[in-house]
Short mmCIF file of C-alpha atoms (C1' of nucleotides) in Angstrom, two decimals:
data_model
loop_
_atom_site.label_atom_id
_atom_site.label_comp_id
_atom_site.label_asym_id
_atom_site.label_seq_id
_atom_site.Cartn_x
_atom_site.Cartn_y
_atom_site.Cartn_z
CA MET A 945 87.06 93.76 88.50
CA PRO A 946 84.56 91.99 86.74
CA GLU A 947 81.18 91.82 88.38
CA LEU A 948 78.45 89.25 87.82
CA PRO A 949 77.82 89.96 84.10
CA GLU A 950 81.51 89.90 83.25
CA VAL A 951 82.24 86.77 85.27
CA GLU A 952 79.15 85.05 83.89
CA THR A 953 80.21 85.95 80.33
CA ILE A 954 83.58 84.36 81.00
CA ARG A 955 81.90 81.32 82.54
CA ARG A 956 79.75 80.79 79.48
CA GLY A 957 82.78 81.10 77.24
CA LEU A 958 84.77 78.64 79.29
CA GLN A 959 81.87 76.24 79.41
CA LYS A 960 81.96 75.98 75.63
CA ALA A 961 85.74 76.02 75.39
CA ILE A 962 87.21 73.74 78.02
CA VAL A 963 84.60 71.22 79.16
CA GLY A 964 85.83 67.77 78.21
CA ARG A 965 89.45 68.81 77.89
CA SER A 966 92.15 67.35 80.13
CA ILE A 967 94.73 69.40 81.97
CA ALA A 968 98.16 68.33 80.76
CA GLY A 969 100.20 70.89 82.66
CA VAL A 970 100.10 74.01 84.79
CA GLU A 971 102.75 76.70 84.61
CA VAL A 972 102.75 78.94 87.66
CA ARG A 973 104.83 82.04 87.00
CA VAL A 974 103.74 83.98 90.09
CA PRO A 975 103.43 81.49 92.96
CA LYS A 976 101.54 83.79 95.31
CA LEU A 977 98.57 83.81 92.94
CA PHE A 978 98.19 80.02 92.86
CA HIS A 979 97.14 78.16 95.99
CA GLY A 980 97.37 74.41 96.13
CA GLU A 981 99.41 71.55 94.74
CA LYS A 982 99.22 71.85 90.98
CA ASN A 983 100.26 68.25 90.37
CA SER A 984 97.01 67.08 91.93
CA ILE A 985 94.99 68.41 88.99
CA ILE A 986 97.22 67.25 86.16
CA GLY A 987 95.52 64.62 84.05
CA LYS A 988 92.08 65.69 85.28
CA LYS A 989 89.29 66.42 82.85
CA VAL A 990 87.09 69.51 83.09
CA LEU A 991 83.54 68.41 83.82
CA ASN A 992 81.76 71.75 84.07
CA VAL A 993 82.25 75.45 84.71
CA ASP A 994 80.14 77.19 87.37
CA ARG A 995 79.98 80.64 88.86
CA ARG A 996 79.35 81.75 92.42
CA ALA A 997 79.12 85.51 92.97
CA LYS A 998 82.16 86.93 91.18
CA GLN A 999 84.10 83.68 91.27
CA ILE A 1000 84.45 80.97 88.67
CA ILE A 1001 84.46 77.32 89.64
CA VAL A 1002 86.11 74.91 87.23
CA ASN A 1003 84.66 71.57 88.15
CA LEU A 1004 87.21 68.81 87.67
CA GLU A 1005 87.22 65.04 87.84
CA GLY A 1006 88.04 63.89 91.33
CA PRO A 1007 87.64 65.67 94.66
CA ASP A 1008 89.25 68.95 93.68
CA ASP A 1009 87.94 71.95 91.79
CA LEU A 1010 89.56 75.17 90.68
CA LEU A 1011 88.27 78.40 92.16
CA VAL A 1012 89.16 81.59 90.31
CA HIS A 1013 88.74 85.17 91.48
CA LEU A 1014 89.66 87.86 88.96
CA LYS A 1015 89.39 90.77 91.42
CA MET A 1016 89.98 94.08 89.61
CA THR A 1017 92.00 93.27 86.51
CA GLY A 1018 92.10 89.50 86.08
CA GLN A 1019 91.56 87.89 82.70
CA LEU A 1020 91.02 84.32 81.52
CA ILE A 1021 91.86 83.91 77.86
CA TYR A 1022 91.58 80.67 75.97
CA ARG A 1023 93.56 79.91 72.85
CA GLU A 1024 93.51 76.88 70.63
CA LEU A 1025 96.54 75.66 68.74
CA ARG A 1026 99.42 77.96 67.99
CA ILE A 1027 98.55 78.11 64.29
CA LYS A 1028 95.47 80.02 65.31
CA ASN A 1029 97.52 82.58 67.21
CA CYS A 1030 99.54 83.16 64.04
CA GLU A 1031 96.37 83.72 62.06
CA LEU A 1032 95.22 86.26 64.57
CA ARG A 1033 98.49 88.15 64.34
CA ILE A 1034 98.39 88.15 60.56
CA GLY A 1035 94.80 89.30 60.62
CA LYS A 1036 95.67 92.20 62.85
CA GLN A 1037 98.59 93.31 60.69
CA THR A 1038 96.64 93.24 57.47
CA ALA A 1039 93.97 95.31 59.16
CA GLY A 1040 96.23 98.32 58.82
CA GLY A 1041 98.97 97.98 61.36
CA HIS A 1042 97.08 99.57 64.18
CA PRO A 1043 97.13 97.29 67.17
CA SER A 1044 93.52 96.40 67.69
CA LYS A 1045 92.40 96.77 71.26
CA ASP A 1046 90.18 93.78 70.74
CA TRP A 1047 93.01 91.27 70.51
CA PHE A 1048 96.19 90.58 72.35
CA ASP A 1049 99.31 90.53 70.25
CA GLU A 1050 100.81 87.54 71.91
CA LEU A 1051 100.20 85.23 74.79
CA PRO A 1052 101.67 84.80 77.24
CA ASN A 1053 102.43 88.46 77.89
CA ALA A 1054 103.87 90.39 80.83
CA THR A 1055 100.65 90.07 82.82
CA THR A 1056 100.33 86.31 82.32
CA HIS A 1057 100.89 84.63 85.67
CA ILE A 1058 99.41 81.15 85.28
CA ILE A 1059 99.04 79.00 82.16
CA PHE A 1060 96.97 75.82 81.86
CA ASP A 1061 97.91 73.45 79.06
CA PHE A 1062 95.29 71.07 77.80
CA SER A 1063 96.07 67.73 76.23
CA ASP A 1064 94.91 68.87 72.79
CA GLY A 1065 97.44 71.69 72.75
CA SER A 1066 95.05 74.48 73.67
CA LYS A 1067 95.88 76.82 76.54
CA LEU A 1068 94.12 78.89 79.16
CA PHE A 1069 95.97 82.04 80.24
CA PHE A 1070 95.37 83.76 83.56
CA ASN A 1071 96.46 87.38 83.24
CA ASP A 1072 96.25 90.01 85.95
CA LEU A 1073 97.86 93.42 85.70
CA ARG A 1074 97.49 94.24 89.36
CA LYS A 1075 97.97 90.71 90.74
CA PHE A 1076 94.99 90.92 93.09
CA GLY A 1077 93.31 87.89 91.60
CA TRP A 1078 94.07 84.26 92.39
CA ILE A 1079 93.38 80.65 91.53
CA LYS A 1080 92.89 78.06 94.25
CA ILE A 1081 92.59 74.32 94.27
CA VAL A 1082 89.66 73.60 96.56
CA ASN A 1083 87.80 70.54 97.70
CA SER A 1084 84.37 70.51 96.06
CA GLU A 1085 82.57 69.56 99.24
CA GLU A 1086 84.22 72.29 101.29
CA LEU A 1087 83.33 74.75 98.58
CA LYS A 1088 79.64 74.05 99.04
CA VAL A 1089 79.80 74.51 102.78
CA ASN A 1090 81.87 77.58 103.43
CA SER A 1091 80.13 80.29 101.50
CA ASP A 1092 79.47 83.59 103.16
CA LEU A 1093 77.66 84.72 100.08
CA GLY A 1094 74.20 86.18 99.73
CA PRO A 1095 71.64 85.02 97.16
CA GLU A 1096 72.35 85.16 93.45
CA PRO A 1097 70.29 87.90 91.80
CA PHE A 1098 69.05 85.49 89.10
CA SER A 1099 68.05 82.77 91.53
CA GLU A 1100 64.49 82.05 92.62
CA GLU A 1101 65.56 82.80 96.15
CA PHE A 1102 66.16 86.44 95.26
CA THR A 1103 62.61 87.76 95.43
CA ALA A 1104 61.51 91.32 96.15
CA LYS A 1105 60.52 90.11 99.59
CA LYS A 1106 64.01 88.72 100.13
CA LEU A 1107 65.51 92.01 99.02
CA ALA A 1108 63.26 93.84 101.48
CA GLU A 1109 64.52 91.59 104.28
CA ILE A 1110 68.12 92.20 103.28
CA ILE A 1111 67.62 95.95 103.30
CA ALA A 1112 65.76 95.80 106.60
CA SER A 1113 68.68 93.92 108.14
CA LYS A 1114 70.97 96.91 107.60
CA PRO A 1115 68.83 99.93 108.51
CA LYS A 1116 71.81 102.22 108.97
CA TRP A 1117 73.76 101.28 105.85
CA ASN A 1118 73.46 103.30 102.69
CA ILE A 1119 71.75 101.35 99.95
CA LYS A 1120 74.81 101.14 97.73
CA LYS A 1121 76.77 99.50 100.50
CA ILE A 1122 73.97 96.98 100.94
CA LEU A 1123 73.94 96.18 97.22
CA THR A 1124 77.68 95.66 96.98
CA ASP A 1125 78.15 93.59 100.13
CA GLN A 1126 78.71 90.06 98.83
CA SER A 1127 77.44 88.46 102.04
CA LEU A 1128 74.04 90.10 101.44
CA ILE A 1129 73.70 89.76 97.66
CA SER A 1130 76.12 88.05 95.28
CA GLY A 1131 77.72 89.57 92.24
CA ILE A 1132 76.90 93.28 92.32
CA GLY A 1133 79.91 95.59 92.30
CA ASN A 1134 80.56 99.26 91.83
CA ILE A 1135 79.27 99.63 88.28
CA TYR A 1136 76.05 97.66 88.48
CA ALA A 1137 75.19 99.10 91.88
CA ASP A 1138 75.23 102.60 90.38
CA GLU A 1139 73.32 101.45 87.31
CA SER A 1140 70.71 99.54 89.34
CA LEU A 1141 70.08 102.53 91.59
CA PHE A 1142 69.66 104.79 88.59
CA TYR A 1143 67.05 102.48 87.07
CA ALA A 1144 65.32 102.27 90.46
CA LYS A 1145 65.38 106.09 90.83
CA ILE A 1146 66.97 105.77 94.28
CA LEU A 1147 69.92 107.84 95.49
CA PRO A 1148 72.89 105.67 96.51
CA THR A 1149 73.25 107.58 99.78
CA ARG A 1150 69.77 106.64 101.02
CA VAL A 1151 69.85 104.58 104.18
CA GLY A 1152 68.19 101.16 104.43
CA SER A 1153 65.53 102.17 106.92
CA MET A 1154 64.36 104.99 104.63
CA ILE A 1155 63.71 102.83 101.57
CA LYS A 1156 59.97 102.36 101.04
CA TYR A 1157 58.50 99.07 99.88
CA ASP A 1158 57.54 100.31 96.43
CA GLU A 1159 61.13 101.42 96.02
CA VAL A 1160 62.32 97.96 97.01
CA LEU A 1161 60.09 96.54 94.28
CA ARG A 1162 61.62 98.92 91.75
CA LEU A 1163 65.10 98.15 92.96
CA HIS A 1164 64.54 94.43 92.62
CA THR A 1165 63.47 94.83 89.00
CA SER A 1166 66.27 97.29 88.37
CA ILE A 1167 69.02 95.01 89.63
CA ILE A 1168 67.89 92.31 87.23
CA LYS A 1169 67.62 94.86 84.44
CA ALA A 1170 71.09 96.33 84.97
CA LEU A 1171 72.71 92.91 85.21
CA ASN A 1172 70.85 91.68 82.14
CA ILE A 1173 72.09 94.61 80.09
CA GLY A 1174 75.62 93.76 81.21
CA LEU A 1175 75.12 90.15 80.15
CA LYS A 1176 73.49 91.04 76.85
CA TYR A 1177 76.51 93.03 75.73
CA GLY A 1178 79.16 90.60 76.94
CA GLY A 1179 80.16 92.57 80.03
CA SER A 1180 81.70 96.01 80.31
CA SER A 1181 85.27 96.69 79.23
CA GLU A 1182 86.02 100.14 80.58
CA ASN A 1183 89.34 98.85 81.71
CA THR A 1184 91.04 95.48 81.37
CA TYR A 1185 88.12 93.08 81.20
CA VAL A 1186 87.96 90.86 78.13
CA GLN A 1187 85.97 87.82 77.12
CA ILE A 1188 87.81 84.52 76.84
CA ASP A 1189 88.70 85.09 73.19
CA GLY A 1190 90.33 88.39 74.16
CA SER A 1191 87.56 90.58 72.75
CA ARG A 1192 86.07 93.40 74.76
CA GLY A 1193 82.53 93.65 76.07
CA LYS A 1194 80.23 96.47 75.01
CA ALA A 1195 78.05 97.04 78.05
CA GLN A 1196 79.85 100.31 78.83
CA GLU A 1197 78.18 101.78 75.75
CA HIS A 1198 74.87 101.36 77.53
CA PHE A 1199 75.71 102.81 80.93
CA GLN A 1200 73.26 105.39 82.26
CA VAL A 1201 75.43 106.93 84.96
CA TYR A 1202 78.62 104.95 85.54
CA SER A 1203 81.63 106.85 84.15
CA ARG A 1204 79.29 109.52 82.78
CA GLU A 1205 80.21 112.25 85.27
CA GLY A 1206 79.59 115.73 83.86
CA GLN A 1207 77.50 114.45 80.99
CA LYS A 1208 73.81 115.01 80.49
CA CYS A 1209 71.48 112.49 82.05
CA PHE A 1210 69.59 110.35 79.56
CA GLY A 1211 66.43 110.70 81.64
CA CYS A 1212 66.27 114.44 82.35
CA ASP A 1213 68.20 117.68 81.84
CA ASN A 1214 70.48 117.28 84.84
CA ILE A 1215 74.20 116.52 84.71
CA VAL A 1216 75.38 113.19 86.05
CA LYS A 1217 77.19 113.68 89.34
CA LYS A 1218 79.98 111.74 90.93
CA ILE A 1219 80.75 111.52 94.63
CA ARG A 1220 82.80 109.27 96.86
CA LEU A 1221 80.69 106.85 98.87
CA ASN A 1222 81.99 103.92 100.92
CA GLY A 1223 85.36 104.77 99.45
CA ARG A 1224 84.20 104.23 95.87
CA GLY A 1225 83.37 106.53 93.00
CA THR A 1226 79.57 106.76 92.89
CA HIS A 1227 77.55 108.09 89.97
CA PHE A 1228 73.96 109.28 90.00
CA CYS A 1229 71.47 111.81 88.66
CA GLU A 1230 69.87 114.14 91.18
CA GLY A 1231 67.00 114.79 88.81
CA CYS A 1232 66.00 111.17 88.36
CA GLN A 1233 67.05 109.65 91.66
CA LYS A 1234 65.42 110.61 94.96
"C1'" DC B 1058 106.39 115.23 89.08
"C1'" DT B 1059 102.46 114.67 92.13
"C1'" DA B 1060 98.09 113.43 93.13
"C1'" DT B 1061 94.23 110.73 92.24
"C1'" DC B 1062 91.63 107.26 89.53
"C1'" DT B 1063 90.41 102.30 88.56
"C1'" DG B 1064 85.60 96.47 87.64
"C1'" DT B 1065 87.70 93.76 94.69
"C1'" DT B 1066 88.05 92.35 99.15
"C1'" DC B 1067 90.72 91.52 103.31
"C1'" DT B 1068 92.96 93.28 107.59
"C1'" DG B 1069 93.82 96.02 111.45
"C1'" DA B 1070 92.98 100.20 114.16
"C1'" DC B 1071 89.69 102.83 116.73
"C1'" DT C 1410 80.91 93.91 115.35
"C1'" DG C 1411 80.51 99.12 113.12
"C1'" DT C 1412 83.29 102.00 110.20
"C1'" DC C 1413 87.19 103.32 107.70
"C1'" DA C 1414 91.76 103.84 106.03
"C1'" DG C 1415 95.13 101.13 104.11
"C1'" DA C 1416 96.92 97.21 101.84
"C1'" DA C 1417 97.72 94.01 98.02
"C1'" DC C 1418 99.59 96.10 92.71
"C1'" DA C 1419 100.28 98.49 88.20
"C1'" DG C 1420 99.07 101.38 85.40
"C1'" DA C 1421 96.29 105.73 83.14
"C1'" DT C 1422 94.98 110.35 83.56
"C1'" DA C 1423 94.89 115.59 84.90
#
DNA sequence: CTATCTGTTCTGAC
DNA sequence: TGTCAGAACAGATA
């Protein structure tokens, strides 16, 4: 699912959309995806929206917060009053009758499993095709304590020196596994690991102990670069990811290697290769990455 | 039709 | 406590 840039894009959207609004009701259509007593958050106002790794934290009045994990195919889509939904439908039809991939026809749809109603009539839809994602009611204090998560790539804590320590702690792991392990670094998933390693000119199969310090420096810069590109274009929508207004991100148009198997590398004359590493599709260029 | 893919992460077997 | 297949689930693609 969404990785850091996608989740952060959603967070920013939610921050603008729902802060200050009060939860008037929660409709749970698929109980296994919602953990907690929903009545305990009814009437509560949204104070803030945070992100930790690939999770979204909806900070509420009172002791409880909402924790959301979108996993592979989760979506959070916010809609204002129904009149606006009608306008969207009309707009799509007058556009020529072709269903635009940028907008959902109607909400809720078959993948909508949880719906939050706000007191002003607006709604937040939690959709998830594969039902891997979930929403939990969590105590804010407990949330701060029990995190097995590594540093955030955009935090001051995440220095090149810190990255070197992380890599040194797993000398036998391949570098891609190190990058995607959430307990070591937060927020990097399959796409941005491949992209970061391309920018850093490091093969994903290289083992921690074999990464030289100047490569660590490059990798540090490259992680930030890859994630920033994702953020700049509103996340990548190769699959089901959408922003909170239902529109798709455009970061996939800027990928260097991810999903570019068989195509020419942008940096040399080689063809982008794809292998299976740590059980995941892994893309790289043998010409550029060593 | 069958096999294999997919942005995640947890569990259980060795 | 390392590694890996498999699981959770629903498609799309070749």
